[in-house]
XYZ file of C-alpha atoms in Angstrom:
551
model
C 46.885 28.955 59.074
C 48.574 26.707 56.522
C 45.272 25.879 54.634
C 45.190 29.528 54.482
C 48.453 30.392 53.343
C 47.566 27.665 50.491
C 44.653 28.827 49.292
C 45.882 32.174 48.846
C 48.890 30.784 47.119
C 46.715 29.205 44.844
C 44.534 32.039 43.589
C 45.234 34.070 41.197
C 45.745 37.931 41.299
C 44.919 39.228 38.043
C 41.821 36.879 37.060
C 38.603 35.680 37.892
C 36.522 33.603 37.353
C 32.382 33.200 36.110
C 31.260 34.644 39.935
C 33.662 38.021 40.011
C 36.210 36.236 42.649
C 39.672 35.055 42.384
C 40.463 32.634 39.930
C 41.620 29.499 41.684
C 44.625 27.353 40.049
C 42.974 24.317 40.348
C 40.356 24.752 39.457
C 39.915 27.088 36.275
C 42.141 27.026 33.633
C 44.266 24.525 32.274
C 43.883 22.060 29.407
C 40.362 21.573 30.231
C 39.255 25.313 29.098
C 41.554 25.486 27.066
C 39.757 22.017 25.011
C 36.753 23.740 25.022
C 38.313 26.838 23.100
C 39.731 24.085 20.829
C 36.617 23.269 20.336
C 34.990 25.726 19.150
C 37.933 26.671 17.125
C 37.606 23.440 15.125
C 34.087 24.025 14.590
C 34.019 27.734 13.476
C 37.462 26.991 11.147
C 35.599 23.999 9.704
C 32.371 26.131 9.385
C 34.319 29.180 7.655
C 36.180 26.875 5.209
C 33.005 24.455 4.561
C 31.555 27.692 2.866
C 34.443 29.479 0.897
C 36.572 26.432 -0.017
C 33.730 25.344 -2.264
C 31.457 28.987 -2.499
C 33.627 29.522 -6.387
C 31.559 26.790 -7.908
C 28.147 27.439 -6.209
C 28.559 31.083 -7.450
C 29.419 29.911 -10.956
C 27.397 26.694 -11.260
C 24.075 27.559 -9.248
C 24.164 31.751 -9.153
C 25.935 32.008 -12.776
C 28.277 34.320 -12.022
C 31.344 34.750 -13.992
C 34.918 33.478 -12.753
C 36.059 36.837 -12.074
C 33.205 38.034 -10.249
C 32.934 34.603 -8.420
C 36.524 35.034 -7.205
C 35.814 38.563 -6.272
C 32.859 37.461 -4.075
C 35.087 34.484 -2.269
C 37.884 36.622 -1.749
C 35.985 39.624 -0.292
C 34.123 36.898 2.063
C 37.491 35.573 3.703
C 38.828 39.245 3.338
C 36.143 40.658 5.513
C 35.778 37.637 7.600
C 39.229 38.588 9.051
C 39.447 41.847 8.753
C 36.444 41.786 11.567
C 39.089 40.582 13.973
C 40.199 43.808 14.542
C 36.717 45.091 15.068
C 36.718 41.625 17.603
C 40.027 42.944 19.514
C 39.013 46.145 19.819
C 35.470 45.399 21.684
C 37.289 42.378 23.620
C 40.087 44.747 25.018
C 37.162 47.759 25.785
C 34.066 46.520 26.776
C 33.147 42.794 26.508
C 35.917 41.063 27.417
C 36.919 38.013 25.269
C 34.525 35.533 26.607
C 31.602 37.403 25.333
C 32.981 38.473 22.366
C 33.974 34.994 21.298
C 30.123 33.675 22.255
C 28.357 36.600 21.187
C 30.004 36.509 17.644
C 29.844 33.098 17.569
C 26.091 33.402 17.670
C 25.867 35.694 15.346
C 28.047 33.332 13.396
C 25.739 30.517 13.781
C 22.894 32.682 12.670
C 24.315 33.852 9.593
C 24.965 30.281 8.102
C 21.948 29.435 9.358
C 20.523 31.743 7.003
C 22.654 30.576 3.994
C 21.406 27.251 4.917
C 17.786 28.393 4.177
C 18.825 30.386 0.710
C 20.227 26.976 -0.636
C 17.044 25.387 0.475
C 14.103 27.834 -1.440
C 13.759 27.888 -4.869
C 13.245 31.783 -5.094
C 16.060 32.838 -3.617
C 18.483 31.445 -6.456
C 18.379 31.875 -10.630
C 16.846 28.816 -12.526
C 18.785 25.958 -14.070
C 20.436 25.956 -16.757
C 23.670 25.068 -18.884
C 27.025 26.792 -18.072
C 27.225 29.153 -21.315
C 23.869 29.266 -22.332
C 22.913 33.160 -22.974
C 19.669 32.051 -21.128
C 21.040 31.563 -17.842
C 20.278 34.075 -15.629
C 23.027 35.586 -12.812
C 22.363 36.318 -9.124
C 21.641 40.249 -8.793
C 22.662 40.100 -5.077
C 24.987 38.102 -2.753
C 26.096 37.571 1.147
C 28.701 39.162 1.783
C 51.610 35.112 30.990
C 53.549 34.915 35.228
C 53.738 31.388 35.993
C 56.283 29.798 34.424
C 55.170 26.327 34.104
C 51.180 27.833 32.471
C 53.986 29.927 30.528
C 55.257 26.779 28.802
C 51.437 24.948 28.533
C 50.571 28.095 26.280
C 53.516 27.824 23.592
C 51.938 24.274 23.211
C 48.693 25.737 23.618
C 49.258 27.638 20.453
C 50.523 24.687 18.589
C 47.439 23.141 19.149
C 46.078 25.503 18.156
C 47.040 25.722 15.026
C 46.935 21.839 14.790
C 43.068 21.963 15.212
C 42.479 24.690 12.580
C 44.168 22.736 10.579
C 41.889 19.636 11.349
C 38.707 21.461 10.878
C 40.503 22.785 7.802
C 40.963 19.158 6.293
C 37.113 18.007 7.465
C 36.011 21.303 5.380
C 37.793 20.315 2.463
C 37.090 16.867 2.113
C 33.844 15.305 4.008
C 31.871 18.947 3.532
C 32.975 19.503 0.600
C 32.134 16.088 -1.205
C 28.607 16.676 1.292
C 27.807 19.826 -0.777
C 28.581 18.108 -4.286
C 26.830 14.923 -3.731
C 23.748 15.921 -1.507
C 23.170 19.307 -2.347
C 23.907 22.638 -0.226
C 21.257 22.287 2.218
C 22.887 19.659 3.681
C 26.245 21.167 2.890
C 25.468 24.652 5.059
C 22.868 22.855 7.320
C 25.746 20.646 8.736
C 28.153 23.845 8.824
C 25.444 25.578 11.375
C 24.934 23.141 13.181
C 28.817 22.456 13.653
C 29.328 26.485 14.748
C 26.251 25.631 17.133
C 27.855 22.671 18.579
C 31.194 24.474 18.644
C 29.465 27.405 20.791
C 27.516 24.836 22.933
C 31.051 23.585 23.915
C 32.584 26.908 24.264
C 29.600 28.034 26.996
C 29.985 25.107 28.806
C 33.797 25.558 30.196
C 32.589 28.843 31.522
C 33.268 28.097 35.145
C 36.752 26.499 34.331
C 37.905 29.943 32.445
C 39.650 32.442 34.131
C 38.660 36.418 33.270
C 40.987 39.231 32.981
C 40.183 42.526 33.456
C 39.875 45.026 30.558
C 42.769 46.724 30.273
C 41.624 49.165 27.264
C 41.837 49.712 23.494
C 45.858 49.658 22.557
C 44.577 52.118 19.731
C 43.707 54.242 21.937
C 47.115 54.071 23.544
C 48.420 54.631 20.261
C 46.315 57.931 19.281
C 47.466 58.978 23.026
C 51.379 59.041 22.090
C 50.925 60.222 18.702
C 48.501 62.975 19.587
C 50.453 63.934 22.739
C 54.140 63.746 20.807
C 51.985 66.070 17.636
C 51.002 68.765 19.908
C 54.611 69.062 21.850
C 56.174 68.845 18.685
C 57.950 72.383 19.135
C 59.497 70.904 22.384
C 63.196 69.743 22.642
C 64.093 66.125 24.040
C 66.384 66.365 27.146
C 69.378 63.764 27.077
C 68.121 61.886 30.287
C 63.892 61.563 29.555
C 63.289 59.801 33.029
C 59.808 60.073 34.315
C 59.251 56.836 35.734
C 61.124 55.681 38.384
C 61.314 51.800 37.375
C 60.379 51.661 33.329
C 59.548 48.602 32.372
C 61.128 48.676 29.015
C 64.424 50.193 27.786
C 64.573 53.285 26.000
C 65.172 52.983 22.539
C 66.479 55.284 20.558
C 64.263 54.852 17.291
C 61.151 57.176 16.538
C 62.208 59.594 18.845
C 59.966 62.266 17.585
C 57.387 59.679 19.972
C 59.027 60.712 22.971
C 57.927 64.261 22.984
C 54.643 62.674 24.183
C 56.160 61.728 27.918
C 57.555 65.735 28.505
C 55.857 67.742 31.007
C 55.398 71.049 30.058
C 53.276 73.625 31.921
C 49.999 72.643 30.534
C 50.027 70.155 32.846
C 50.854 71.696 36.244
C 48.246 73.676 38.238
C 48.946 76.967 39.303
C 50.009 77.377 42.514
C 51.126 74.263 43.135
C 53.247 71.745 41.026
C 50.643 68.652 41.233
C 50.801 66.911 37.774
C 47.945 66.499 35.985
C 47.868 63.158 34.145
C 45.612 63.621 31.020
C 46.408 60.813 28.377
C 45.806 62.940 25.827
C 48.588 65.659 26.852
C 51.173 63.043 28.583
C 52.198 59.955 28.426
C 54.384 57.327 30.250
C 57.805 56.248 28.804
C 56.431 52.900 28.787
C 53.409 53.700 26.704
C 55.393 55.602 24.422
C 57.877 52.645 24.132
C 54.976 49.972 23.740
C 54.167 52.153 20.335
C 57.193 52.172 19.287
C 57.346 48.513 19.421
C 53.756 48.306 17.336
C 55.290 50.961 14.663
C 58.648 48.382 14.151
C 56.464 45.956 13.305
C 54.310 47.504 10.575
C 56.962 46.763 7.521
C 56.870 43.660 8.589
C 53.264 43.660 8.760
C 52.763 45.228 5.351
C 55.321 42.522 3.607
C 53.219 39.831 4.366
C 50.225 41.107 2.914
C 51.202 39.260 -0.668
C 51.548 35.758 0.518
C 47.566 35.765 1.308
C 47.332 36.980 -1.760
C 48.949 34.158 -3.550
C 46.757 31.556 -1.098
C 43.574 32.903 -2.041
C 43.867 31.565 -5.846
C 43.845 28.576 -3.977
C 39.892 29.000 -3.112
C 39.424 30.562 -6.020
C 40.732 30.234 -9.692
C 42.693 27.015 -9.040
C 39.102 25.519 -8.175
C 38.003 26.691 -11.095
C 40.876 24.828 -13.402
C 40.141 21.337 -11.148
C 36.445 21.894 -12.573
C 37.341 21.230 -16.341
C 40.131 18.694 -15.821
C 39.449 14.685 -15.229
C 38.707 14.229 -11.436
C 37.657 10.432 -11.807
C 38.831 7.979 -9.335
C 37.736 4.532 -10.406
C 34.522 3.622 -12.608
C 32.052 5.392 -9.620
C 33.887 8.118 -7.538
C 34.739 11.812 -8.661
C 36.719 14.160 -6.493
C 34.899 17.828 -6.138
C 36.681 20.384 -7.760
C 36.745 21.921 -4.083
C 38.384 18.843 -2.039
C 42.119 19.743 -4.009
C 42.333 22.331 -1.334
C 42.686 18.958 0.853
C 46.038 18.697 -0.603
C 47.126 22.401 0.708
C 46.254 21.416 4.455
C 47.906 17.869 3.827
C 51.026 19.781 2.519
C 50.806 21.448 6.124
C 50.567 18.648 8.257
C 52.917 17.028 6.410
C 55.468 19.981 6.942
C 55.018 20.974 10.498
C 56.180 18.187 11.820
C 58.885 17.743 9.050
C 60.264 20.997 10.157
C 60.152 19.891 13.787
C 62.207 16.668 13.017
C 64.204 17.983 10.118
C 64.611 21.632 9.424
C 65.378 22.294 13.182
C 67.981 20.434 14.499
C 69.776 21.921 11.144
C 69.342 25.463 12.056
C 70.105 25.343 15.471
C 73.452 23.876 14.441
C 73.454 26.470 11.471
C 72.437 29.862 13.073
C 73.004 28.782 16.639
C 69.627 29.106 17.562
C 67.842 27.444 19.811
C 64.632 27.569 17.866
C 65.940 26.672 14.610
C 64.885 29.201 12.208
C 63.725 32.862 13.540
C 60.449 33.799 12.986
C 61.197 36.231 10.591
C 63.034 33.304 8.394
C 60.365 31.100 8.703
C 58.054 33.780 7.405
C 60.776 34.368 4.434
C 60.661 30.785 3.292
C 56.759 31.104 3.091
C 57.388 33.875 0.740
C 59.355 32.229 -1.192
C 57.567 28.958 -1.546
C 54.315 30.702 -2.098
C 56.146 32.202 -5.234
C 57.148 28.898 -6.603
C 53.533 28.046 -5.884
C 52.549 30.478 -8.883
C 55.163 29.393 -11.150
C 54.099 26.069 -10.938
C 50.778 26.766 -11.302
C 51.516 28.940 -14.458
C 52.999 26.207 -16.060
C 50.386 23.681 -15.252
C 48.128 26.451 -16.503
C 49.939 26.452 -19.993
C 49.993 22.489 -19.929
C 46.219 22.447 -19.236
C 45.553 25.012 -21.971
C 47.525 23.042 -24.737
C 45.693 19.955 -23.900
C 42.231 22.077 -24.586
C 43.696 23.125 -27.856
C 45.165 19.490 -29.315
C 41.180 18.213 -28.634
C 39.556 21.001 -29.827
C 37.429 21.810 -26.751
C 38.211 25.065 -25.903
C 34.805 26.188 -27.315
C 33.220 23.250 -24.971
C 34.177 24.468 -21.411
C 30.971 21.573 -20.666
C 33.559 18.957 -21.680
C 35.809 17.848 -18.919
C 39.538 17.555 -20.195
C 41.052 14.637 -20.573
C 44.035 15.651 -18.519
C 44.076 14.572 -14.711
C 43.661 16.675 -12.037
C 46.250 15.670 -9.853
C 48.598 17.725 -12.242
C 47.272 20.485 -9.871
C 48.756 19.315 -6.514
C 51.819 20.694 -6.770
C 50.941 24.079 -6.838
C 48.193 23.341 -3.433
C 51.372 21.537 -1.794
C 53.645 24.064 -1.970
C 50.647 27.123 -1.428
C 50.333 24.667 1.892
C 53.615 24.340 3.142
C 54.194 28.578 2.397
C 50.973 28.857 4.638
C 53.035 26.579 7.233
C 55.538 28.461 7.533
C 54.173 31.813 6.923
C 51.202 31.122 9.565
C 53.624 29.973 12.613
C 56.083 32.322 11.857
C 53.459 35.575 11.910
C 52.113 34.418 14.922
C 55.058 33.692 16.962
C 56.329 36.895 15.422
C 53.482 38.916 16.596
C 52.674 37.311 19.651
C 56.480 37.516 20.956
C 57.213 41.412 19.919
C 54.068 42.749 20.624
C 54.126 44.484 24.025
C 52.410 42.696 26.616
C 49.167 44.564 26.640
C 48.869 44.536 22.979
C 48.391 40.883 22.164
C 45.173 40.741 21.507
C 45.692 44.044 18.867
C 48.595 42.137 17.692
C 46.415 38.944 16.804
C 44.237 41.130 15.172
C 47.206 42.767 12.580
C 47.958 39.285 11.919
C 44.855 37.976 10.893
C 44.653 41.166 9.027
C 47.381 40.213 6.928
C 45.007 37.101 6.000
C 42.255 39.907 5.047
C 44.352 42.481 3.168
C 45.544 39.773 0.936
C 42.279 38.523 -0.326
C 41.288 41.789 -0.635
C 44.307 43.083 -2.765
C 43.518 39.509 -4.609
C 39.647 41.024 -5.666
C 41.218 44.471 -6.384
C 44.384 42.883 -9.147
C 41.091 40.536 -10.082
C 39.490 43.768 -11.298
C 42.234 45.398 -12.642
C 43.554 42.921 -14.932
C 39.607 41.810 -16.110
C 39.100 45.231 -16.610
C 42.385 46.135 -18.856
C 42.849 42.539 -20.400
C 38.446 41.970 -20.818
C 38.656 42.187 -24.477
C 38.880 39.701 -27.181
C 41.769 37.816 -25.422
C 40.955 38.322 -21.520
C 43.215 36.850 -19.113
C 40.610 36.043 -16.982
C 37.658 34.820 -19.033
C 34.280 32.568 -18.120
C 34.965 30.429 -20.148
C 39.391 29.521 -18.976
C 39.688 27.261 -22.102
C 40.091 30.398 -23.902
C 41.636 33.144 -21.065
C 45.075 33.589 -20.242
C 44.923 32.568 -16.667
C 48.893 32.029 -16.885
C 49.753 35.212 -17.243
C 47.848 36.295 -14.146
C 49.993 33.807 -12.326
C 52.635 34.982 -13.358
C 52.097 38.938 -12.377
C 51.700 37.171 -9.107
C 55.093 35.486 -8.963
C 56.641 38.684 -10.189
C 54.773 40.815 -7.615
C 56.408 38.222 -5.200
C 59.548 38.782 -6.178
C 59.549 42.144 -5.297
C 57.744 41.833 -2.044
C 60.268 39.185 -0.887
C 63.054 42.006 -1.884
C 61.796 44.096 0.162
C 60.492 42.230 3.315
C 64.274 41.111 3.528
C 64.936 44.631 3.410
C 62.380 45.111 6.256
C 63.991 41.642 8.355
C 67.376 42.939 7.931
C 66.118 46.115 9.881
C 64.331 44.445 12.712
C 65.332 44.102 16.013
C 63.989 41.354 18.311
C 62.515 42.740 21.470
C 64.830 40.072 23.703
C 68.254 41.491 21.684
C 67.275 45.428 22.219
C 66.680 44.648 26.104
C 69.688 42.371 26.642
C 71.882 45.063 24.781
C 70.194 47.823 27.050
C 70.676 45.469 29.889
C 74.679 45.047 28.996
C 74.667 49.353 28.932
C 73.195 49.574 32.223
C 75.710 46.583 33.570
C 79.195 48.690 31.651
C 77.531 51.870 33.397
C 77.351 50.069 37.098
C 80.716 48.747 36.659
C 81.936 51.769 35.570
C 80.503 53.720 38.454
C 81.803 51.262 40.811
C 85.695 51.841 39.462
């Protein structure tokens, strides 16, 4: 009877695992999945990076394309590359589960570079040689687009791994790939990215009998069409002062968007005549849990939207800050040359670097400072990313000017063949601080969204995140556009040729921009209200109420 009572105390009650039974502890789970989703983490970050960190120069150098169409391409890449997640949420919550959607896109993944891999490698499929300038040279027409308490603690350091291992395959990208690509060619360059995605879902498939499956629990957005719809079409109703039709909610009722709580009244639509049996059609009624759950998601959205501009800023690290490293002096020594591409090495330095700076430093400070336990919130965290990604552009607008003047005084702004005879190290301040925004930004968004997002919603909430990423390279191609189109004259901002563009002042719409976002996501921070203070302040109600009663 006691072996019994154990095993049964060591399954699990809401997972599985690869044979449709109960998940034991023992023997699923743990840090030994959760390597293997490391794993293939490291591979597909250092796959996604090995291409766009250094796609700007094969789209200018080997397709001739211009700089502003080159960063257009880049950014839309990494745009759409995360702007899929939601797409990736969606079929992982409804009908694949996240196991399968992980290996199936991973394959598809693979495939895709695998492809690349084989454009780099035949002749037809890219223009001829020829010099940068020449009116000869002919351009690409086409391109490629939680209940146990002690697992509850292993994930928060899950997630810091996490993040620590993107950040690693980040750094091999930059640096071995990238000086791969440059030195050997892009065969080997993309060859060696599909074969790391390959290797990275090889590992992934084999911890399937240590992971442990949950069971689909539906689309949130369809949750959230539910409550709107249901709230739109009893719209005429009026909200009683106690709205109780649960006996045990599991959230407190709060007391914003209340136009959402018209969804959760019963009205007679919904009882059969002749007897009062409720009908419970999603579309017509909801719970006062649901409807709370959306109300959560909706708080979130000005943060959400305020965050859009920092990826913004980042992505002229990938793009137009590659292209300055490619005219300036990148000589180390009589034999070695950094690629243009490898600077970005500095950005994820600058983050490994601050993470555990901020750890040491920054935190003991704040808790003493705001009396938190955590140090700095994760809205503040996300507010000093803002504000170091807009130094990021001020510096680099400067640097921009300095690089410009230094074109002029040796008359080779005609030449953009010539390298300049200014370093390129004068560029790693603006990658440093672009890094240590992204550190702070990053971990901030994510513990942000992971902690506020209702607990059915995470994998939705992961997706709005990495949307954020998305959005802001796409707003980056859209300004890119803009300002070529209205400034593409005889003095264009953003010319082929940067010797003779006004890149600066594109920098500097981007600090400015800044500016204003920052105004207004403090705006938006002010306004918040953590999930944990609304529920400990409903909690105190209910407590004064008891008490109350009791006198």
């Amino acid at each position: 009877m006691a072996l019994e009572v154990s095993q049964v105390d060591t399954s699990l009650r809401d997972a599985w695992d690869n044979k449709g039974c109960a998940a034991k502890r023992s023997t699923t789970g743990g840090w030994t999945s959760a390597a293997m989703i490391l794993g293939v983490e490291a591979c597909e970050r250092l796959t996604t990076l090995g291409i766009a960190v250094n796609l700007v120069t094969y789209l200018t150098s080997t397709m001739h394309l211009g700089n502003a169409i080159s960063a257009n391409i880049v950014t839309n890449f990494v745009g759409t590359s995360y702007i899929l997640c939601l797409l990736g949420g969606f079929f992982a919550d409804t009908f694949l589960g996240r196991y399968l959607t992980i290996a199936i896109f991973a394959t598809v993944q693979a495939i895709g570079v695998t492809i690349l891999s084989i454009s780099t490698i035949i002749p037809s499929l890219r223009p001829p040689k020829c010099k940068l300038g020449e009116p000869s040279c002919i351009a690409a027409s086409d391109q490629f687009d939680e209940t146990d308490k002690e697992e509850r603690t292993l994930m928060t350091n899950f997630f810091s791994w996490f993040f620590f291992f993107t950040s690693i395959g980040s750094l091999a990208a930059v640096t071995v790939f990238v000086y791969i690509q440059d030195k050997l060619g892009r065969p080997w360059g993309y060859g060696i990215c599909a074969c790391a995605i390959v290797i990275g879902l090889l590992v992934f498939l084999s911890g399937t009998k240590r992971y442990r499956f949950k069971k689909l629990s539906g689309s949130p957005l369809t949750q959230i069409a539910c409550v709107c719809i249901g709230a739109w079409r009893k719209r005429h109703m009026e909200i009683p002062l106690d709205l109780s039709q649960e006996n045990k909610p599991k959230l407190p009722h709060s007391k914003q968007f209340l136009f959402l709580d018209k969804a959760a009244l019963i009205d007679d639509k919904h009882e059969i005549s002749g007897s009062k049996t409720l009908v419970m059609n999603k579309w017509y009624l909801s719970t006062l849990t649901d409807v709370e759950e959306v109300k959560q998601v909706i708080k979130m959205l000005p943060i959400w939207a305020t965050t859009i501009m920092f990826w913004t800023i980042y992505a002229q690290m990938t793009t137009f800050s590659v292209s300055q490293a490619t005219t300036m002096n990148r000589q180390i020594g009589k034999s070695f040359k950094i690629p243009a591409a490898a600077l970005s090495a500095f950005s994820v330095g600058s983050i490994l670097i601050t993470v555990p700076l901020y750890d040491c430093i920054v935190t003991p400070v704040a808790q003493k400072i705001f009396k938190n336990p955590q140090g700095l919130t994760p809205l503040q965290r996300i507010g000093v990313g803002l504000v170091l990604s807009i130094l990021a552009m001020v510096v680099a607008a400067f640097i921009e000017i300095k690089r410009l003047n230094v074109a002029k005084s040796h008359d080779l702004v005609d030449d953009p063949t010539v390298l300049l005879p200014i370093s390129v190290f004068w560029l790693i301040p603006q990658f440093f601080f672009s890094g240590a925004g992204e550190a702070f930004t990053y971990t901030g968004q994510l513990d942000f969204f992971l902690r506020e997002c209702p607990k059915g919603m995470k994998t939705m909430s992961t997706g709005l995140f990495l949307c954020t990423l998305s959005l802001g390279f796409f707003l980056s191609s859209i300004l890119v556009t803009i300002v070529h189109k209205i400034t593409g004259g005889d003095e264009p901002w953003l010319a082929n040729n940067l010797n003779r563009g006004k890149l600066y002042n594109f920098y500097w719409l981007l600090a400015i921009m800044n500016v204003f976002n920052l105004g207004m996501y403090l705006l938006c921070a002010r306004w918040y209200e953590y999930k944990d203070k609304t529920q400990a302040e409903e909690g105190r109600v209910l407590e004064d109420a008891e008490l109350s009663c009791q006198a």
